[in-house]
């Protein structure tokens, strides 16, 4: 009996000595497609690395992101599937995050340029991160919609494919060895005289020259200019420079408040050089074309004068004394009349005979004068 008990104890001790142990981390950073038990192990013994690597817990999060998993659920499953395993917890949750590497835009440019065998300037590319710095680039398709070029790019790392849509241009508009010369190239291409202010930082990089691509509008007054830094006939950096656009012109400004219906005089206007690029108003540039007009808007002091807010005064105004005539086959009779309403050449207005007070109607003609065609008391 004692011998059997001793033998049983030996078996139990042997089983205990064969037990495997593992302590879970409270957080883990993974780089593969799956989260494995090996990724989550802070310490382990009595079990091979390969067994832990083959034990898949979940899919890895997207590069640069994370999620939380329940540590107790991992413990229950691991102890159930791996015999004699004892799992210890350090926290109730395990934070799983994924390594991330930002895709190099120049590598995309080179892959696309190689496929198309032409100049390529990336105009828009979303920030894409992959789980491994060793990734492959595959240009899946190239298309053109409404004059804009697009490419679907596959980025593959650790067996995971990430897809991104990019827009690009192939037009080379100039080449320079100085960044400050880029606005000059852009203006020459656009046949404009914009003042372009660079608003993003310039990468610190050694280059031989810069290839400048076709500019495009990013927002109301921001222009994007795609450029490639080139050295030894190879593009080493692709960026989109952002410029604030300014267009300075001398325009007509209200020198004081101008009320609705007021006649514009010289002392109510002035010329001032301002940035008109973002101005949607049909601004005036000539004082001569504004003076004598009637304001159909109210303008405050310093406001840009819009030609849409001005109108020419009528050719005839109420109360004006004019010559009126009526023609007969053998003679023409003339008289003086007073205009009873405003009118322009070609319009029919009412007038009153100055001598007898009769109301007449006639057409305003150049002069101005009135050709009478009817009348009465």
C-alpha positions as a Markdown table, in Angstrom:
| # | Residue | x | y | z |
|---|---|---|---|---|
| 1 | Unk | 0.0 | 0.0 | 0.0 |
| 2 | Unk | 2.8 | 2.4 | 1.0 |
| 3 | Unk | 4.6 | 1.5 | -2.2 |
| 4 | Unk | 1.5 | 2.3 | -4.4 |
| 5 | Unk | 1.1 | 5.7 | -2.6 |
| 6 | Unk | 4.7 | 6.6 | -3.1 |
| 7 | Unk | 4.4 | 5.6 | -6.8 |
| 8 | Unk | 1.3 | 7.8 | -7.2 |
| 9 | Unk | 3.1 | 10.8 | -5.6 |
| 10 | Unk | 6.0 | 10.3 | -8.0 |
| 11 | Unk | 3.5 | 10.5 | -10.9 |
| 12 | Unk | 1.9 | 13.6 | -9.5 |
| 13 | Unk | 5.2 | 15.3 | -8.9 |
| 14 | Unk | 6.2 | 14.4 | -12.5 |
| 15 | Unk | 3.1 | 15.9 | -13.8 |
| 16 | Unk | 3.6 | 19.1 | -11.8 |
| 17 | Unk | 7.2 | 19.3 | -13.0 |
| 18 | Unk | 5.9 | 19.1 | -16.6 |
| 19 | Unk | 3.5 | 22.0 | -16.1 |
| 20 | Unk | 4.1 | 25.0 | -18.3 |
| 21 | Unk | 3.7 | 28.6 | -17.1 |
| 22 | Unk | 3.1 | 31.9 | -18.8 |
| 23 | Unk | 2.6 | 35.4 | -17.6 |
| 24 | Unk | 0.5 | 37.8 | -19.8 |
| 25 | Unk | 1.7 | 41.3 | -20.5 |
| 26 | Unk | -0.6 | 44.3 | -19.8 |
| 27 | Unk | 0.2 | 45.7 | -23.2 |
| 28 | Unk | 1.8 | 44.4 | -26.4 |
| 29 | Unk | 3.1 | 45.9 | -29.7 |
| 30 | Unk | 2.7 | 43.5 | -32.6 |
| 31 | Unk | 4.0 | 43.7 | -36.2 |
| 32 | Unk | 2.5 | 40.6 | -37.9 |
| 33 | Unk | -0.9 | 39.8 | -39.3 |
| 34 | Unk | -2.1 | 38.0 | -36.2 |
| 35 | Unk | -1.7 | 38.6 | -32.4 |
| 36 | Unk | -0.1 | 35.4 | -31.1 |
| 37 | Unk | 0.3 | 34.1 | -27.5 |
| 38 | Unk | 4.1 | 34.7 | -28.0 |
| 39 | Unk | 3.3 | 38.4 | -28.6 |
| 40 | Unk | 1.4 | 38.5 | -25.3 |
| 41 | Unk | 3.9 | 36.6 | -23.2 |
| 42 | Unk | 5.8 | 38.5 | -20.6 |
| 43 | Unk | 7.5 | 35.3 | -19.3 |
| 44 | Unk | 7.1 | 31.7 | -20.1 |
| 45 | Unk | 8.6 | 28.3 | -19.3 |
| 46 | Unk | 8.0 | 24.7 | -20.2 |
| 47 | Unk | 6.6 | 25.5 | -23.6 |
| 48 | Unk | 8.3 | 26.1 | -27.0 |
| 49 | Unk | 8.4 | 29.4 | -28.7 |
| 50 | Unk | 6.9 | 27.8 | -31.8 |
| 51 | Unk | 3.9 | 26.6 | -29.9 |
| 52 | Unk | 3.3 | 30.1 | -28.7 |
| 53 | Unk | 3.8 | 31.6 | -32.1 |
| 54 | Unk | 1.3 | 29.1 | -33.6 |
| 55 | Unk | -1.4 | 30.1 | -31.1 |
| 56 | Unk | -3.4 | 32.9 | -32.8 |
| 57 | Unk | -5.3 | 35.1 | -30.4 |
| 58 | Unk | -6.8 | 37.7 | -32.8 |
| 59 | Unk | -6.1 | 39.7 | -35.9 |
| 60 | Unk | -3.7 | 42.6 | -35.5 |
| 61 | Unk | -5.1 | 46.1 | -35.3 |
| 62 | Unk | -4.5 | 48.5 | -38.2 |
| 63 | Unk | -1.0 | 50.0 | -38.3 |
| 64 | Unk | -0.8 | 52.8 | -35.8 |
| 65 | Unk | -4.0 | 51.8 | -33.9 |
| 66 | Unk | -4.9 | 49.7 | -30.9 |
| 67 | Unk | -7.7 | 47.8 | -29.1 |
| 68 | Unk | -8.2 | 46.1 | -25.8 |
| 69 | Unk | -8.7 | 42.4 | -25.2 |
| 70 | Unk | -10.0 | 40.6 | -22.1 |
| 71 | Unk | -7.0 | 38.9 | -20.4 |
| 72 | Unk | -9.2 | 36.4 | -18.6 |
| 73 | Unk | -10.6 | 35.1 | -21.9 |
| 74 | Unk | -7.1 | 34.6 | -23.2 |
| 75 | Unk | -6.2 | 32.7 | -20.0 |
| 76 | Unk | -9.2 | 30.4 | -20.3 |
| 77 | Unk | -8.6 | 29.6 | -23.9 |
| 78 | Unk | -4.9 | 29.1 | -23.6 |
| 79 | Unk | -5.2 | 26.8 | -20.5 |
| 80 | Unk | -7.9 | 24.8 | -22.4 |
| 81 | Unk | -6.0 | 24.3 | -25.6 |
| 82 | Unk | -2.4 | 23.9 | -24.2 |
| 83 | Unk | -2.3 | 21.0 | -21.7 |
| 84 | Unk | -0.6 | 21.7 | -18.3 |
| 85 | Unk | -0.4 | 25.4 | -19.0 |
| 86 | Unk | -0.8 | 27.9 | -16.1 |
| 87 | Unk | -1.4 | 31.5 | -17.2 |
| 88 | Unk | -0.9 | 34.3 | -14.8 |
| 89 | Unk | -2.4 | 37.8 | -15.3 |
| 90 | Unk | -0.9 | 41.2 | -14.6 |
| 91 | Unk | -4.0 | 43.1 | -15.5 |
| 92 | Unk | -7.7 | 42.5 | -16.5 |
| 93 | Unk | -7.1 | 44.0 | -20.0 |
| 94 | Unk | -4.3 | 43.8 | -22.5 |
| 95 | Unk | -3.7 | 46.7 | -24.8 |
| 96 | Unk | -2.8 | 45.5 | -28.3 |
| 97 | Unk | -1.2 | 48.1 | -30.6 |
| 98 | Unk | 0.4 | 47.7 | -34.0 |
| 99 | Unk | 3.7 | 49.0 | -35.3 |
| 100 | Unk | 3.3 | 51.6 | -38.0 |
| 101 | Unk | 5.6 | 52.9 | -40.8 |
| 102 | Unk | 4.6 | 55.8 | -43.0 |
| 103 | Unk | 4.8 | 55.1 | -46.7 |
| 104 | Unk | 7.4 | 57.1 | -48.5 |
| 105 | Unk | 5.7 | 59.3 | -51.1 |
| 106 | Unk | 8.8 | 59.3 | -53.3 |
| 107 | Unk | 8.7 | 55.5 | -53.6 |
| 108 | Unk | 5.1 | 55.8 | -54.8 |
| 109 | Unk | 6.2 | 58.4 | -57.3 |
| 110 | Unk | 9.0 | 56.2 | -58.6 |
| 111 | Unk | 6.8 | 53.2 | -58.9 |
| 112 | Unk | 4.2 | 55.1 | -60.9 |
| 113 | Unk | 6.8 | 56.9 | -63.0 |
| 114 | Unk | 8.3 | 53.5 | -63.8 |
| 115 | Unk | 5.0 | 52.1 | -64.9 |
| 116 | Unk | 4.0 | 55.1 | -67.0 |
| 117 | Unk | 7.5 | 55.9 | -68.3 |
| 118 | Unk | 6.9 | 59.6 | -67.9 |
| 119 | Unk | 7.2 | 62.5 | -65.4 |
| 120 | Unk | 4.9 | 62.0 | -62.4 |
| 121 | Unk | 3.9 | 64.5 | -59.8 |
| 122 | Unk | 1.8 | 63.3 | -56.9 |
| 123 | Unk | -0.9 | 65.9 | -56.2 |
| 124 | Unk | -2.8 | 64.1 | -53.4 |
| 125 | Unk | -1.9 | 61.0 | -51.4 |
| 126 | Unk | -3.5 | 60.1 | -48.1 |
| 127 | Unk | -1.2 | 59.4 | -45.1 |
| 128 | Unk | -0.9 | 55.6 | -45.3 |
| 129 | Unk | 0.8 | 53.5 | -42.6 |
| 130 | Unk | 1.9 | 49.9 | -42.9 |
| 131 | Unk | 2.9 | 47.4 | -40.2 |
| 132 | Unk | 6.4 | 46.8 | -41.5 |
| 133 | Unk | 9.1 | 49.0 | -43.0 |
| 134 | Unk | 9.7 | 46.3 | -45.7 |
| 135 | Unk | 6.6 | 46.8 | -47.9 |
| 136 | Unk | 6.0 | 46.3 | -51.6 |
| 137 | Unk | 4.3 | 48.7 | -53.9 |
| 138 | Unk | 2.0 | 47.6 | -56.8 |
| 139 | Unk | 0.3 | 50.0 | -59.1 |
| 140 | Unk | -3.0 | 48.2 | -59.7 |
| 141 | Unk | -4.7 | 50.6 | -62.1 |
| 142 | Unk | -4.4 | 54.0 | -63.7 |
| 143 | Unk | -7.4 | 56.1 | -64.8 |
| 144 | Unk | -8.4 | 59.6 | -65.9 |
| 145 | Unk | -11.7 | 61.3 | -65.0 |
| 146 | Unk | -12.6 | 64.8 | -66.2 |
| 147 | Unk | -9.0 | 65.5 | -67.0 |
| 148 | Unk | -7.7 | 64.4 | -63.6 |
| 149 | Unk | -5.4 | 61.3 | -63.3 |
| 150 | Unk | -5.8 | 58.7 | -60.6 |
| 151 | Unk | -4.0 | 55.5 | -59.6 |
| 152 | Unk | -5.0 | 52.7 | -57.2 |
| 153 | Unk | -1.9 | 51.6 | -55.2 |
| 154 | Unk | -1.5 | 48.4 | -53.3 |
| 155 | Unk | 0.9 | 48.4 | -50.3 |
| 156 | Unk | 1.7 | 45.0 | -49.0 |
| 157 | Unk | 3.5 | 44.3 | -45.7 |
| 158 | Unk | 3.4 | 41.2 | -43.6 |
| 159 | Unk | 1.0 | 39.5 | -45.9 |
| 160 | Unk | -1.5 | 42.4 | -45.5 |
| 161 | Unk | -2.6 | 44.6 | -48.4 |
| 162 | Unk | -3.5 | 48.2 | -47.9 |
| 163 | Unk | -5.0 | 50.1 | -50.8 |
| 164 | Unk | -4.8 | 53.9 | -51.5 |
| 165 | Unk | -6.1 | 56.1 | -54.2 |
| 166 | Unk | -3.8 | 58.8 | -55.3 |
| 167 | Unk | -4.1 | 61.7 | -57.8 |
| 168 | Unk | -1.2 | 62.8 | -59.9 |
| 169 | Unk | -0.1 | 64.9 | -62.9 |
| 170 | Unk | 2.4 | 64.3 | -65.6 |
| 171 | Unk | 2.9 | 67.8 | -66.9 |
| 172 | Unk | 6.3 | 69.3 | -66.3 |
| 173 | Unk | 6.0 | 73.1 | -66.4 |
| 174 | Unk | 9.6 | 74.0 | -65.5 |
| 175 | Unk | 12.8 | 73.2 | -63.8 |
| 176 | Unk | 15.0 | 75.2 | -61.4 |
| 177 | Unk | 17.7 | 74.8 | -58.8 |
| 178 | Unk | 16.2 | 77.3 | -56.4 |
| 179 | Unk | 13.0 | 77.0 | -54.5 |
| 180 | Unk | 12.4 | 80.8 | -54.6 |
| 181 | Unk | 12.2 | 80.5 | -58.4 |
| 182 | Unk | 9.1 | 78.3 | -58.3 |
| 183 | Unk | 6.6 | 81.2 | -58.1 |
| 184 | Unk | 8.1 | 82.7 | -61.2 |
| 185 | Unk | 7.7 | 79.3 | -63.1 |
| 186 | Unk | 4.1 | 79.1 | -61.9 |
| 187 | Unk | 3.2 | 82.6 | -63.0 |
| 188 | Unk | 4.8 | 82.1 | -66.4 |
| 189 | Unk | 2.7 | 78.9 | -66.9 |
| 190 | Unk | -0.5 | 80.6 | -65.7 |
| 191 | Unk | 0.3 | 83.8 | -67.6 |
| 192 | Unk | -0.5 | 85.7 | -64.4 |
| 193 | Unk | 1.3 | 88.0 | -62.0 |
| 194 | Unk | 0.3 | 86.4 | -58.7 |
| 195 | Unk | 2.3 | 87.1 | -55.5 |
| 196 | Unk | 2.8 | 83.6 | -54.0 |
| 197 | Unk | 3.6 | 83.2 | -50.3 |
| 198 | Unk | 4.9 | 79.8 | -49.3 |
| 199 | Unk | 3.0 | 78.6 | -46.2 |
| 200 | Unk | 4.4 | 75.1 | -45.5 |
| 201 | Unk | 7.9 | 74.2 | -44.5 |
| 202 | Unk | 10.6 | 73.2 | -46.9 |
| 203 | Unk | 12.3 | 69.8 | -46.3 |
| 204 | Unk | 15.9 | 69.9 | -45.5 |
| 205 | Unk | 17.4 | 68.0 | -48.4 |
| 206 | Unk | 20.3 | 68.1 | -50.8 |
| 207 | Unk | 19.3 | 68.2 | -54.4 |
| 208 | Unk | 20.6 | 69.0 | -57.9 |
| 209 | Unk | 17.4 | 70.5 | -59.3 |
| 210 | Unk | 13.6 | 70.7 | -58.8 |
| 211 | Unk | 11.1 | 69.6 | -61.3 |
| 212 | Unk | 7.9 | 71.6 | -61.1 |
| 213 | Unk | 4.5 | 70.1 | -61.9 |
| 214 | Unk | 1.2 | 71.8 | -62.9 |
| 215 | Unk | -0.3 | 73.9 | -60.1 |
| 216 | Unk | -3.8 | 73.3 | -58.8 |
| 217 | Unk | -6.2 | 75.0 | -56.4 |
| 218 | Unk | -6.4 | 73.5 | -52.9 |
| 219 | Unk | -8.9 | 76.0 | -51.5 |
| 220 | Unk | -10.2 | 79.5 | -52.1 |
| 221 | Unk | -6.9 | 81.3 | -52.0 |
| 222 | Unk | -4.4 | 78.4 | -51.6 |
| 223 | Unk | -2.5 | 76.9 | -54.5 |
| 224 | Unk | -0.7 | 73.5 | -54.5 |
| 225 | Unk | 2.4 | 73.1 | -56.5 |
| 226 | Unk | 3.7 | 69.5 | -56.8 |
| 227 | Unk | 7.5 | 69.3 | -57.1 |
| 228 | Unk | 10.1 | 66.5 | -57.3 |
| 229 | Unk | 13.6 | 67.0 | -55.8 |
| 230 | Unk | 16.0 | 65.3 | -58.1 |
| 231 | Unk | 19.6 | 64.2 | -57.6 |
| 232 | Unk | 21.7 | 62.1 | -59.9 |
| 233 | Unk | 18.7 | 61.7 | -62.2 |
| 234 | Unk | 16.6 | 60.2 | -59.5 |
| 235 | Unk | 13.6 | 61.6 | -57.6 |
| 236 | Unk | 14.7 | 61.7 | -53.9 |
| 237 | Unk | 11.7 | 63.6 | -52.5 |
| 238 | Unk | 8.2 | 64.4 | -53.7 |
| 239 | Unk | 6.2 | 67.1 | -52.0 |
| 240 | Unk | 3.3 | 69.5 | -52.6 |
| 241 | Unk | 4.2 | 73.1 | -51.8 |
| 242 | Unk | 1.3 | 75.2 | -50.6 |
| 243 | Unk | 1.2 | 78.9 | -51.6 |
| 244 | Unk | -1.2 | 81.7 | -50.5 |
| 245 | Unk | -2.2 | 83.5 | -53.6 |
| 246 | Unk | -2.3 | 87.3 | -53.7 |
| 247 | Unk | -3.1 | 89.5 | -56.7 |
| 248 | Unk | -2.6 | 93.2 | -56.0 |
| 249 | Unk | -4.3 | 95.9 | -58.1 |
| 250 | Unk | -5.3 | 99.5 | -57.8 |
| 251 | Unk | -9.1 | 99.5 | -57.4 |
| 252 | Unk | -11.7 | 102.2 | -56.7 |
| 253 | Unk | -12.5 | 102.5 | -53.0 |
| 254 | Unk | -15.2 | 104.6 | -51.3 |
| 255 | Unk | -13.4 | 107.6 | -49.7 |
| 256 | Unk | -16.5 | 108.2 | -47.5 |
| 257 | Unk | -19.9 | 106.7 | -47.0 |
| 258 | Unk | -22.0 | 106.6 | -50.2 |
| 259 | Unk | -25.8 | 106.4 | -49.7 |
| 260 | Unk | -28.2 | 104.5 | -52.0 |
| 261 | Unk | -29.3 | 106.8 | -54.8 |
| 262 | Unk | -26.4 | 109.2 | -54.4 |
| 263 | Unk | -24.6 | 110.6 | -57.4 |
| 264 | Unk | -20.9 | 109.6 | -57.4 |
| 265 | Unk | -18.5 | 112.5 | -57.2 |
| 266 | Unk | -14.7 | 112.6 | -57.4 |
| 267 | Unk | -14.3 | 113.4 | -53.7 |
| 268 | Unk | -16.3 | 110.3 | -52.7 |
| 269 | Unk | -13.8 | 108.0 | -54.4 |
| 270 | Unk | -10.1 | 107.1 | -54.1 |
| 271 | Unk | -7.7 | 104.5 | -55.7 |
| 272 | Unk | -6.0 | 102.0 | -53.4 |
| 273 | Unk | -3.8 | 99.0 | -54.1 |
| 274 | Unk | -5.3 | 95.9 | -52.5 |
| 275 | Unk | -5.3 | 92.1 | -52.8 |
| 276 | Unk | -8.2 | 91.3 | -55.1 |
| 277 | Unk | -7.5 | 87.6 | -55.6 |
| 278 | Unk | -10.2 | 86.4 | -53.2 |
| 279 | Unk | -12.6 | 89.3 | -54.0 |
| 280 | Unk | -15.8 | 88.1 | -55.7 |
| 281 | Unk | -17.0 | 91.7 | -56.3 |
| 282 | Unk | -16.7 | 93.0 | -59.9 |
| 283 | Unk | -14.4 | 95.7 | -58.7 |
| 284 | Unk | -13.9 | 99.0 | -60.6 |
| 285 | Unk | -10.4 | 100.1 | -61.6 |
| 286 | Unk | -11.3 | 103.4 | -63.3 |
| 287 | Unk | -12.3 | 106.6 | -61.4 |
| 288 | Unk | -13.6 | 108.0 | -64.7 |
| 289 | Unk | -16.1 | 105.2 | -65.2 |
| 290 | Unk | -17.5 | 105.6 | -61.7 |
| 291 | Unk | -17.8 | 109.4 | -61.5 |
| 292 | Unk | -21.3 | 110.6 | -62.4 |
| 293 | Unk | -22.9 | 107.2 | -61.8 |
| 294 | Unk | -25.8 | 106.7 | -59.4 |
| 295 | Unk | -25.3 | 104.3 | -56.4 |
| 296 | Unk | -27.8 | 101.5 | -56.3 |
| 297 | Unk | -26.1 | 100.1 | -53.2 |
| 298 | Unk | -24.9 | 101.8 | -50.1 |
| 299 | Unk | -21.1 | 101.7 | -49.7 |
| 300 | Unk | -19.3 | 102.2 | -46.4 |
| 301 | Unk | -16.0 | 104.1 | -46.1 |
| 302 | Unk | -13.2 | 101.9 | -47.5 |
| 303 | Unk | -15.4 | 99.5 | -49.3 |
| 304 | Unk | -14.4 | 98.3 | -52.8 |
| 305 | Unk | -16.7 | 99.9 | -55.4 |
| 306 | Unk | -18.4 | 97.3 | -57.5 |
| 307 | Unk | -19.7 | 98.3 | -61.0 |
| 308 | Unk | -22.7 | 96.1 | -60.1 |
| 309 | Unk | -23.6 | 98.7 | -57.5 |
| 310 | Unk | -23.6 | 101.6 | -59.9 |
| 311 | Unk | -25.8 | 102.7 | -62.7 |
| 312 | Unk | -25.7 | 105.5 | -65.2 |
| 313 | Unk | -28.0 | 108.4 | -64.4 |
| 314 | Unk | -31.1 | 108.8 | -66.6 |
| 315 | Unk | -30.8 | 110.9 | -69.8 |
| 316 | Unk | -33.7 | 112.9 | -68.6 |
| 317 | Unk | -34.6 | 113.7 | -65.0 |
| 318 | Unk | -37.8 | 114.9 | -63.4 |
| 319 | Unk | -38.3 | 118.7 | -63.7 |
| 320 | Unk | -35.8 | 119.1 | -66.6 |
| 321 | Unk | -36.9 | 121.6 | -69.2 |
| 322 | Unk | -36.5 | 120.2 | -72.7 |
| 323 | Unk | -37.3 | 121.0 | -76.3 |
| 324 | Unk | -40.2 | 119.0 | -77.6 |
| 325 | Unk | -41.4 | 118.7 | -81.3 |
| 326 | Unk | -44.1 | 117.2 | -83.4 |
| 327 | Unk | -43.7 | 116.7 | -87.1 |
| 328 | Unk | -46.4 | 117.2 | -89.8 |
| 329 | Unk | -46.0 | 116.5 | -93.5 |
| 330 | Unk | -45.3 | 120.2 | -94.2 |
| 331 | Unk | -43.9 | 121.6 | -91.0 |
| 332 | Unk | -42.5 | 120.8 | -87.5 |
| 333 | Unk | -43.8 | 122.5 | -84.4 |
| 334 | Unk | -41.5 | 122.9 | -81.3 |
| 335 | Unk | -42.2 | 124.0 | -77.8 |
| 336 | Unk | -40.7 | 123.7 | -74.3 |
| 337 | Unk | -41.8 | 121.0 | -71.9 |
| 338 | Unk | -41.0 | 119.9 | -68.4 |
| 339 | Unk | -40.2 | 116.2 | -67.8 |
| 340 | Unk | -42.6 | 114.6 | -65.4 |
| 341 | Unk | -40.5 | 111.4 | -64.9 |
| 342 | Unk | -37.0 | 110.1 | -65.4 |
| 343 | Unk | -36.2 | 108.5 | -68.7 |
| 344 | Unk | -33.5 | 107.2 | -71.1 |
| 345 | Unk | -33.2 | 107.5 | -74.8 |
| 346 | Unk | -35.8 | 105.4 | -76.5 |
| 347 | Unk | -38.2 | 105.4 | -73.6 |
| 348 | Unk | -41.7 | 107.1 | -73.6 |
| 349 | Unk | -42.2 | 109.6 | -70.7 |
| 350 | Unk | -44.8 | 112.1 | -69.7 |
| 351 | Unk | -44.0 | 115.8 | -70.1 |
| 352 | Unk | -46.0 | 119.0 | -69.5 |
| 353 | Unk | -46.1 | 122.0 | -71.9 |
| 354 | Unk | -44.5 | 124.9 | -70.2 |
| 355 | Unk | -46.8 | 127.5 | -71.9 |
| 356 | Unk | -50.2 | 125.9 | -71.5 |
| 357 | Unk | -49.7 | 123.2 | -68.9 |
| 358 | Unk | -51.0 | 120.4 | -71.2 |
| 359 | Unk | -49.8 | 116.9 | -70.4 |
| 360 | Unk | -48.0 | 115.3 | -73.4 |
| 361 | Unk | -46.3 | 112.0 | -74.0 |
| 362 | Unk | -43.2 | 111.5 | -76.1 |
| 363 | Unk | -40.1 | 109.5 | -76.9 |
| 364 | Unk | -36.7 | 110.6 | -75.5 |
| 365 | Unk | -34.2 | 111.2 | -78.2 |
| 366 | Unk | -30.5 | 112.1 | -78.2 |
| 367 | Unk | -30.0 | 115.7 | -77.2 |
| 368 | Unk | -31.9 | 115.1 | -75.2 |
| 369 | Unk | -35.2 | 116.2 | -76.8 |
| 370 | Unk | -38.7 | 114.8 | -76.9 |
| 371 | Unk | -40.6 | 113.7 | -80.0 |
| 372 | Unk | -44.3 | 114.2 | -79.1 |
| 373 | Unk | -46.8 | 111.7 | -80.4 |
| 374 | Unk | -49.9 | 112.4 | -78.3 |
| 375 | Unk | -51.2 | 114.8 | -75.8 |
| 376 | Unk | -54.2 | 116.3 | -74.0 |
| 377 | Unk | -55.3 | 118.7 | -71.4 |
